[in-house]
Each structure stands twice: as structure tokens, then as C-alpha cells.
Short mmCIF file of C-alpha atoms and ligand atoms in Angstrom, two decimals:
data_model
loop_
_atom_site.label_atom_id
_atom_site.label_comp_id
_atom_site.label_asym_id
_atom_site.label_seq_id
_atom_site.Cartn_x
_atom_site.Cartn_y
_atom_site.Cartn_z
CA MET A 1 -20.62 -21.88 8.63
CA ALA A 2 -20.42 -19.50 5.69
CA PHE A 3 -23.35 -19.02 3.32
CA ALA A 4 -23.27 -17.22 0.02
CA GLY A 5 -24.08 -13.53 -0.58
CA ILE A 6 -26.10 -11.54 1.90
CA ASP A 7 -26.00 -14.19 4.67
CA LEU A 8 -22.23 -14.24 4.57
CA VAL A 9 -22.09 -10.44 4.87
CA GLU A 10 -24.53 -10.53 7.80
CA GLU A 11 -22.51 -13.25 9.51
CA ILE A 12 -19.32 -11.25 9.11
CA LEU A 13 -20.97 -8.17 10.61
CA GLU A 14 -22.31 -10.23 13.51
CA LEU A 15 -18.91 -11.85 14.15
CA LYS A 16 -17.28 -8.43 13.96
CA LYS A 17 -19.55 -7.27 16.78
CA GLN A 18 -18.95 -10.39 18.89
CA ARG A 19 -15.17 -10.17 18.47
CA ASN A 20 -15.07 -6.38 18.96
CA ALA A 21 -13.19 -6.21 15.67
CA VAL A 22 -12.47 -3.49 13.14
CA ILE A 23 -12.15 -4.33 9.44
CA LEU A 24 -9.45 -2.33 7.67
CA ALA A 25 -9.16 -2.72 3.90
CA HIS A 26 -6.71 -1.47 1.31
CA ASN A 27 -7.97 0.30 -1.83
CA TYR A 28 -6.95 -2.75 -3.93
CA GLN A 29 -9.26 -5.20 -2.15
CA VAL A 30 -12.19 -6.75 -4.01
CA LYS A 31 -15.42 -4.71 -4.09
CA GLU A 32 -17.26 -6.95 -1.56
CA ILE A 33 -14.52 -6.48 1.04
CA GLN A 34 -14.31 -2.71 0.47
CA GLU A 35 -18.08 -2.49 0.99
CA ILE A 36 -18.03 -4.31 4.34
CA ALA A 37 -14.93 -2.56 5.75
CA ASP A 38 -14.96 0.08 8.49
CA TYR A 39 -12.18 1.93 6.73
CA VAL A 40 -10.78 1.70 3.19
CA GLY A 41 -7.60 3.56 2.33
CA ASP A 42 -3.93 3.64 1.35
CA SER A 43 -0.98 2.34 3.37
CA LEU A 44 -0.58 5.61 5.25
CA GLY A 45 -4.24 5.95 6.23
CA LEU A 46 -4.36 2.30 7.23
CA SER A 47 -1.30 2.72 9.48
CA TYR A 48 -2.95 5.63 11.31
CA GLN A 49 -6.21 3.68 11.67
CA ALA A 50 -4.37 0.63 13.01
CA ALA A 51 -2.42 2.75 15.50
CA LYS A 52 -5.48 4.49 16.92
CA THR A 53 -8.13 1.75 17.00
CA ASP A 54 -9.44 0.57 20.36
CA ALA A 55 -11.07 -2.55 18.88
CA GLU A 56 -9.68 -5.81 20.29
CA VAL A 57 -9.20 -7.43 16.88
CA ILE A 58 -7.93 -5.90 13.65
CA ALA A 59 -9.09 -7.88 10.61
CA PHE A 60 -6.66 -6.57 8.05
CA CYS A 61 -7.74 -7.00 4.44
CA GLY A 62 -4.59 -6.18 2.53
CA VAL A 63 -1.21 -7.85 2.17
CA HIS A 64 1.13 -9.28 4.80
CA PHE A 65 3.41 -6.25 5.32
CA MET A 66 0.34 -4.06 5.96
CA ALA A 67 -1.08 -6.40 8.61
CA GLU A 68 2.40 -6.70 10.11
CA THR A 69 2.63 -2.90 10.31
CA ALA A 70 -0.71 -2.85 12.15
CA LYS A 71 0.68 -5.35 14.70
CA ILE A 72 3.89 -3.35 15.09
CA VAL A 73 2.07 -0.10 15.91
CA ASN A 74 -0.67 -1.67 18.04
CA PRO A 75 0.83 -4.81 19.62
CA SER A 76 -1.85 -5.44 22.24
CA LYS A 77 -4.41 -6.14 19.47
CA ARG A 78 -4.93 -9.44 17.76
CA VAL A 79 -4.25 -8.84 14.06
CA VAL A 80 -5.65 -11.35 11.58
CA LEU A 81 -5.03 -11.49 7.83
CA PRO A 82 -7.63 -13.51 5.84
CA ASP A 83 -4.89 -15.18 3.73
CA LEU A 84 -1.41 -15.45 5.20
CA ASP A 85 0.03 -16.04 1.70
CA ALA A 86 -0.98 -12.54 0.60
CA GLY A 87 2.57 -11.26 0.14
CA CYS A 88 4.07 -8.52 -2.06
CA SER A 89 6.67 -8.73 -4.84
CA LEU A 90 8.23 -5.47 -3.71
CA SER A 91 8.66 -6.69 -0.16
CA GLU A 92 10.17 -9.93 -1.48
CA SER A 93 12.67 -8.02 -3.61
CA CYS A 94 14.48 -6.82 -0.48
CA PRO A 95 15.09 -9.63 2.04
CA ALA A 96 16.33 -8.40 5.44
CA ASP A 97 19.48 -10.58 5.38
CA LYS A 98 20.53 -9.11 2.00
CA LEU A 99 19.95 -5.55 3.20
CA GLU A 100 21.89 -6.24 6.39
CA ALA A 101 24.83 -7.67 4.43
CA TYR A 102 24.76 -4.67 2.07
CA LEU A 103 24.78 -2.21 4.97
CA LYS A 104 27.70 -4.06 6.60
CA ALA A 105 29.70 -4.17 3.37
CA ASN A 106 29.11 -0.43 2.89
CA ALA A 107 29.43 0.73 6.49
CA ASP A 108 31.74 3.58 5.36
CA LYS A 109 28.77 5.21 3.57
CA ASN A 110 26.91 5.64 6.89
CA TYR A 111 23.58 5.34 5.08
CA HIS A 112 20.37 6.95 6.28
CA VAL A 113 18.00 4.14 5.27
CA ILE A 114 14.54 5.17 4.08
CA ALA A 115 12.29 2.16 3.59
CA TYR A 116 9.06 2.22 1.64
CA ILE A 117 6.42 0.60 3.87
CA ASN A 118 6.15 -2.31 1.37
CA CYS A 119 8.81 -4.32 3.20
CA SER A 120 9.10 -6.88 6.00
CA ALA A 121 9.43 -6.13 9.71
CA GLY A 122 13.06 -7.28 9.40
CA VAL A 123 13.78 -4.56 6.81
CA LYS A 124 11.89 -1.96 8.84
CA ALA A 125 14.05 -2.88 11.84
CA LEU A 126 17.18 -2.03 9.80
CA SER A 127 15.82 1.34 8.66
CA ASP A 128 15.95 4.89 10.00
CA VAL A 129 12.55 5.93 8.77
CA ILE A 130 9.62 4.46 6.84
CA CYS A 131 7.64 6.19 4.11
CA THR A 132 4.57 5.45 2.01
CA SER A 133 3.78 6.71 -1.47
CA GLY A 134 1.58 9.31 0.27
CA ASN A 135 4.38 10.93 2.28
CA ALA A 136 7.66 9.86 0.58
CA VAL A 137 8.46 13.39 -0.67
CA LYS A 138 7.96 14.86 2.81
CA ILE A 139 10.05 12.12 4.46
CA VAL A 140 12.95 12.53 2.01
CA HIS A 141 12.87 16.34 2.44
CA ALA A 142 13.20 15.79 6.19
CA ALA A 143 16.24 13.48 5.89
CA PRO A 144 19.52 14.79 7.38
CA LYS A 145 21.36 16.78 4.71
CA ASP A 146 24.79 15.41 5.60
CA ARG A 147 23.92 11.71 5.12
CA ASN A 148 23.87 9.43 2.09
CA ILE A 149 20.37 8.06 1.56
CA LEU A 150 19.70 4.44 0.68
CA PHE A 151 16.09 4.07 -0.49
CA VAL A 152 14.61 0.54 -0.40
CA PRO A 153 12.99 -1.47 -1.96
CA ASP A 154 11.21 0.31 -4.87
CA GLN A 155 13.46 1.84 -7.52
CA ASN A 156 10.51 3.44 -9.34
CA LEU A 157 9.06 5.22 -6.34
CA GLY A 158 12.63 6.15 -5.34
CA ALA A 159 13.37 7.65 -8.77
CA TRP A 160 10.11 9.64 -8.67
CA VAL A 161 10.95 11.01 -5.20
CA MET A 162 14.41 12.03 -6.44
CA GLU A 163 12.76 13.95 -9.30
CA GLN A 164 10.40 15.67 -6.82
CA THR A 165 12.96 16.57 -4.17
CA GLY A 166 16.21 16.94 -6.13
CA ARG A 167 17.84 14.84 -3.43
CA PRO A 168 20.21 12.16 -4.74
CA MET A 169 19.58 8.71 -3.30
CA GLU A 170 20.94 5.26 -3.87
CA LEU A 171 18.10 2.98 -4.94
CA TRP A 172 17.56 -0.70 -4.15
CA LYS A 173 16.62 -2.45 -7.40
CA GLY A 174 13.18 -3.71 -6.38
CA ALA A 175 9.91 -3.25 -8.25
CA CYS A 176 6.20 -4.02 -8.04
CA TYR A 177 5.37 -6.73 -10.56
CA VAL A 178 1.92 -5.17 -11.17
CA HIS A 179 2.91 -1.56 -11.83
CA VAL A 180 5.82 -2.38 -14.15
CA GLU A 181 3.30 -4.09 -16.47
CA PHE A 182 1.94 -0.71 -17.60
CA THR A 183 3.78 0.41 -20.72
CA ARG A 184 4.14 3.71 -22.50
CA ALA A 185 2.52 2.26 -25.65
CA ALA A 186 -0.56 0.93 -23.80
CA ILE A 187 -1.15 4.21 -21.94
CA GLU A 188 -0.61 6.33 -25.06
CA LYS A 189 -3.17 4.19 -26.89
CA ILE A 190 -5.88 4.49 -24.20
CA ARG A 191 -5.26 8.22 -23.95
CA LEU A 192 -5.97 8.62 -27.66
CA GLU A 193 -9.25 6.74 -27.18
CA HIS A 194 -10.33 9.15 -24.39
CA PRO A 195 -9.05 12.60 -25.35
CA GLY A 196 -8.95 15.07 -22.47
CA ALA A 197 -9.23 12.45 -19.72
CA PRO A 198 -6.45 13.09 -17.16
CA VAL A 199 -4.05 10.17 -16.63
CA VAL A 200 -3.52 9.44 -12.92
CA ALA A 201 -0.65 7.03 -12.15
CA HIS A 202 0.87 5.45 -9.07
CA PRO A 203 4.56 6.27 -8.45
CA GLU A 204 5.43 2.55 -8.59
CA CYS A 205 4.98 2.83 -12.38
CA THR A 206 8.09 3.17 -14.54
CA HIS A 207 9.48 6.54 -15.63
CA ALA A 208 8.21 5.95 -19.20
CA VAL A 209 4.64 5.78 -17.85
CA ARG A 210 4.96 8.43 -15.15
CA ILE A 211 5.96 11.09 -17.67
CA LEU A 212 2.67 10.53 -19.50
CA ALA A 213 0.64 11.16 -16.34
CA ASP A 214 -1.16 14.38 -15.42
CA GLU A 215 -0.86 13.36 -11.78
CA VAL A 216 1.39 10.85 -9.98
CA CYS A 217 0.21 10.01 -6.48
CA SER A 218 -0.71 7.46 -3.82
CA THR A 219 -4.02 5.63 -4.06
CA GLU A 220 -5.66 7.90 -1.45
CA LYS A 221 -4.50 11.05 -3.21
CA MET A 222 -6.15 9.71 -6.39
CA ILE A 223 -9.46 10.27 -4.59
CA THR A 224 -8.65 13.87 -3.66
CA TYR A 225 -7.18 14.64 -7.08
CA CYS A 226 -10.21 13.34 -9.01
CA ARG A 227 -12.67 14.99 -6.62
CA ALA A 228 -10.99 18.39 -7.03
CA SER A 229 -10.73 18.07 -10.83
CA GLU A 230 -13.31 19.46 -13.24
CA ALA A 231 -12.85 16.46 -15.54
CA LYS A 232 -15.65 13.92 -15.87
CA LYS A 233 -13.47 11.04 -17.06
CA PHE A 234 -10.11 9.73 -15.78
CA ILE A 235 -7.61 7.04 -16.77
CA ILE A 236 -6.40 5.31 -13.60
CA VAL A 237 -3.00 3.64 -13.87
CA THR A 238 -2.78 1.37 -10.86
CA GLU A 239 -4.18 -1.91 -9.53
CA SER A 240 -7.80 -2.57 -10.55
CA GLY A 241 -9.30 -2.49 -7.02
CA MET A 242 -8.80 1.28 -6.99
CA LEU A 243 -11.54 1.59 -9.58
CA HIS A 244 -14.18 0.31 -7.09
CA ARG A 245 -13.25 2.92 -4.54
CA LEU A 246 -13.29 5.76 -7.09
CA ARG A 247 -16.61 4.68 -8.63
CA ARG A 248 -18.20 4.33 -5.22
CA GLU A 249 -17.07 7.77 -4.05
CA MET A 250 -17.75 9.57 -7.34
CA PRO A 251 -20.62 7.79 -9.13
CA ASP A 252 -21.11 10.78 -11.44
CA ARG A 253 -17.62 10.40 -12.98
CA GLU A 254 -16.17 7.82 -15.35
CA PHE A 255 -13.03 5.90 -14.39
CA ILE A 256 -11.16 3.92 -17.01
CA ALA A 257 -8.63 1.29 -15.95
CA GLY A 258 -5.11 1.81 -17.28
CA PRO A 259 -4.37 -1.18 -19.54
CA THR A 260 -1.19 -3.23 -19.91
CA ASP A 261 0.03 -4.73 -23.21
CA LYS A 262 -1.79 -7.95 -22.34
CA CYS A 263 -4.85 -6.98 -20.27
CA ALA A 264 -7.51 -4.26 -19.99
CA CYS A 265 -6.49 -3.72 -16.35
CA ALA A 266 -3.90 -4.95 -13.81
CA ASP A 267 -4.66 -7.15 -10.81
CA CYS A 268 -2.35 -7.81 -7.86
CA ARG A 269 -2.67 -11.55 -7.26
CA PHE A 270 -1.67 -11.07 -3.61
CA MET A 271 -4.32 -8.44 -2.89
CA LYS A 272 -6.93 -10.62 -4.55
CA MET A 273 -6.18 -13.63 -2.30
CA ASN A 274 -8.48 -12.21 0.39
CA THR A 275 -12.15 -13.13 -0.03
CA LEU A 276 -15.31 -12.66 2.03
CA GLU A 277 -15.19 -16.39 2.89
CA LYS A 278 -11.63 -16.11 4.22
CA LEU A 279 -12.50 -12.93 6.14
CA HIS A 280 -15.42 -14.79 7.74
CA ALA A 281 -13.12 -17.68 8.72
CA ALA A 282 -10.51 -15.26 10.10
CA LEU A 283 -13.09 -13.58 12.36
CA LEU A 284 -14.51 -16.94 13.43
CA ASN A 285 -11.19 -18.65 14.23
CA LEU A 286 -9.16 -15.53 15.01
CA GLU A 287 -6.46 -16.74 12.67
CA PRO A 288 -4.27 -16.61 10.63
CA GLU A 289 -2.77 -14.29 13.22
CA ILE A 290 0.23 -12.00 12.79
CA VAL A 291 2.80 -12.83 15.49
CA LEU A 292 6.16 -11.10 15.87
CA PRO A 293 9.07 -11.56 18.29
CA GLU A 294 8.91 -8.58 20.67
CA PRO A 295 12.52 -7.33 20.17
CA LEU A 296 11.97 -7.25 16.38
CA ARG A 297 8.60 -5.54 16.79
CA ARG A 298 10.08 -2.89 19.06
CA ARG A 299 12.97 -2.16 16.69
CA ALA A 300 10.64 -2.01 13.67
CA GLU A 301 8.28 0.35 15.49
CA LEU A 302 10.84 3.17 15.83
CA PRO A 303 11.07 4.10 12.11
CA ILE A 304 7.30 3.77 11.69
CA ARG A 305 6.67 6.13 14.64
CA ARG A 306 9.18 8.55 13.13
CA MET A 307 7.19 8.47 9.90
CA LEU A 308 3.84 8.97 11.63
CA GLU A 309 5.23 11.96 13.54
CA LEU A 310 6.87 13.50 10.45
CA SER A 311 3.75 13.20 8.31
CA ALA A 312 1.17 14.19 10.93
P1 LIG B 1 -0.65 3.06 -1.55
O1 LIG B 1 -0.01 3.30 -0.21
O2 LIG B 1 -0.53 4.22 -2.49
O3 LIG B 1 -2.07 2.63 -1.38
O4 LIG B 1 0.13 1.87 -2.28
C1 LIG B 1 0.26 0.60 -1.73
C2 LIG B 1 0.67 -0.40 -2.73
O5 LIG B 1 0.90 -1.54 -2.43
C3 LIG B 1 0.81 0.03 -4.10
O6 LIG B 1 1.10 -1.05 -4.92
FE1 LIG B 2 2.95 -5.32 -3.63
FE2 LIG B 2 2.58 -4.44 -6.09
FE3 LIG B 2 0.70 -5.89 -4.92
FE4 LIG B 2 1.17 -3.35 -4.11
S1 LIG B 2 0.36 -4.01 -6.09
S2 LIG B 2 0.88 -5.15 -2.80
S3 LIG B 2 3.39 -3.25 -4.37
S4 LIG B 2 2.78 -6.58 -5.45
#
């Protein structure tokens, strides 16, 4: 069984070998999981990794829709998620039955549906193409010019993409409960305390916060932006796990967590449900496993493949 600290890490690495598993982790995972993972990245990078792996088991340390995406693109693999309750408020804000009813009631609009990857397989199956924060601008630019676009489920990312592309879109009124916690007042205050430090924000933040940012980008692009910058200090306005990744990759720079009105940083309670102990159990028992009905999987795969091709 699991021991604390170093033994637990060794056991996980041993089990990983025995199971022929790959450990994929999102940038918001706790430090200990990021350190043990084979790959740490954003939703887009993780999708590519999941699609191309030849490991037999994918231990996905992220939230449910991410592990589900891995299963959709690589169905012959066993995909395990350390905590099956690791959901996402954005995904929950757009249930598939509500989207289906909306599309039926508005059939005359002949919507081209662009779904942010933070959604269920059911929503993906109703969509024309998927996007992530890393490729949303490219995907919207590539949308047919003669169609109305319905963008689901994140209204903040959708509004940012409209600003970037000039393309009007109808936006589903969903939001990430973590990123809407950042306020203009809190970010203005921290900026005054660190003059000259660029503010780097995720596009799931509100407009009031995005306009204060020097750069708005996906979590992976935060790495490239900071690496290319001459600045020594940055204010990072996204979930707190991102700070581990940045500090690990650039130990010579200083990264300050963007605060909210209530806290010095923002945690996603879903992302933080995964622990080393649960990862160990998942590799040992090969569950909780992501299982999907094949017709749904096949239908949901089409818009993801379209995305992967468009952003290659
Ligand atoms: P990224 O794809 O930018 O990593 O974002 C995923 C996410 O859940 C942001 O809240
Ligand atoms: Fe979902 Fe927000 Fe958590 Fe990302 S940070 S997984 S969008 S709830």
C-alpha cells in the first residue's frame, strides 16, 4: 500500500512501469504530481500527447473533460482519472441536453458550433469543431464565413476571441468559477506593489481584468511569453498550479500569483482533488476508468480531430 513521501513516489514510478502507463498532468495540478508526470501542459498539448501515446494506460491528472478527451482520441487505451469527481464549473454550465434543445429551437440560425474543450463528450458530439484557449483565435478564423457562430460554454474566452478576430459570435453564458474571482481592483493593487512586472492573464478572466493584462494567453503560452520576455518578475493571473510550472522552468525569475479580493491566489477545487495517493491507487487498481458509449465517442471525436488538424 501507499507510504508517505519518497516511497510513494517510487511506488508510483514502479507501478507506471508495470502497467506500461504514461502520466499526463495539467499545469494546474499540485507540485508533487507535476514533478512525477511524463508530460505537463495545457489542454491542447495534453490532447496531442494523449492522441499519440503508445502506452497502454493513460493516467490523466487533470479534470474529467480532459481525461474524457484522452479516451475519445485514443479509445484503445485505458484512461484513468485519480478522482472521478474532478469536474469543471465551465463544463457544468453547458449541459448537453440544454445545448441540444437550444439548437433545435434555433434551427433556422444554422449555427456553426464552436465548443471550448472544457465541456462534456455530449456537448462535443453536438459541435462542429473544438478549440482550446491555445488555438481559439485560429479556429474561429477558420470558421465558414457564411455561418452564424455559437460559441460554448465560456462567455469570457468567447468575448476575448471576438475582440481578437473581429468575428461576431453568439456566446453561451458559462464561466469558470475560478477565473471570474479575479477583479480589476485586486489586480490594480498588486500591479502597484510590483511596478514594471508584466501582468499575464488567462482568457477565462473577465474583460475588466483582461484589459489590465500585458498578455492574455493559454497556460502553455504563459511559459513561452515569460521565457521570451526580458522582465525578471511577472504577475500571473490564473489558477495557482501554474506558478509551480513557471518557477520550475524559470528558477531565475520571480512569479507572483494574481490575487482575488479574498485570497492571495486562486485554486481550482476540482484540479486539486487529485493527489499522489489517489494517483497511486488509480495505477494499482486501474480505476476510476473513463468509459464512453462507442457511438457517442465516435461523434465527439470528429470535432476534436478537426481541431487537431486545424491547429497542427
Ligand atoms: P489551458 O488549456 O489554457 O491550460 O486552460 C485549461 C483550463 O481549464 C483553464 O481554466
Ligand atoms: Fe474548469 Fe475553471 Fe477549474 Fe479550469 S480552472 S478546470 S475552467 S473550473
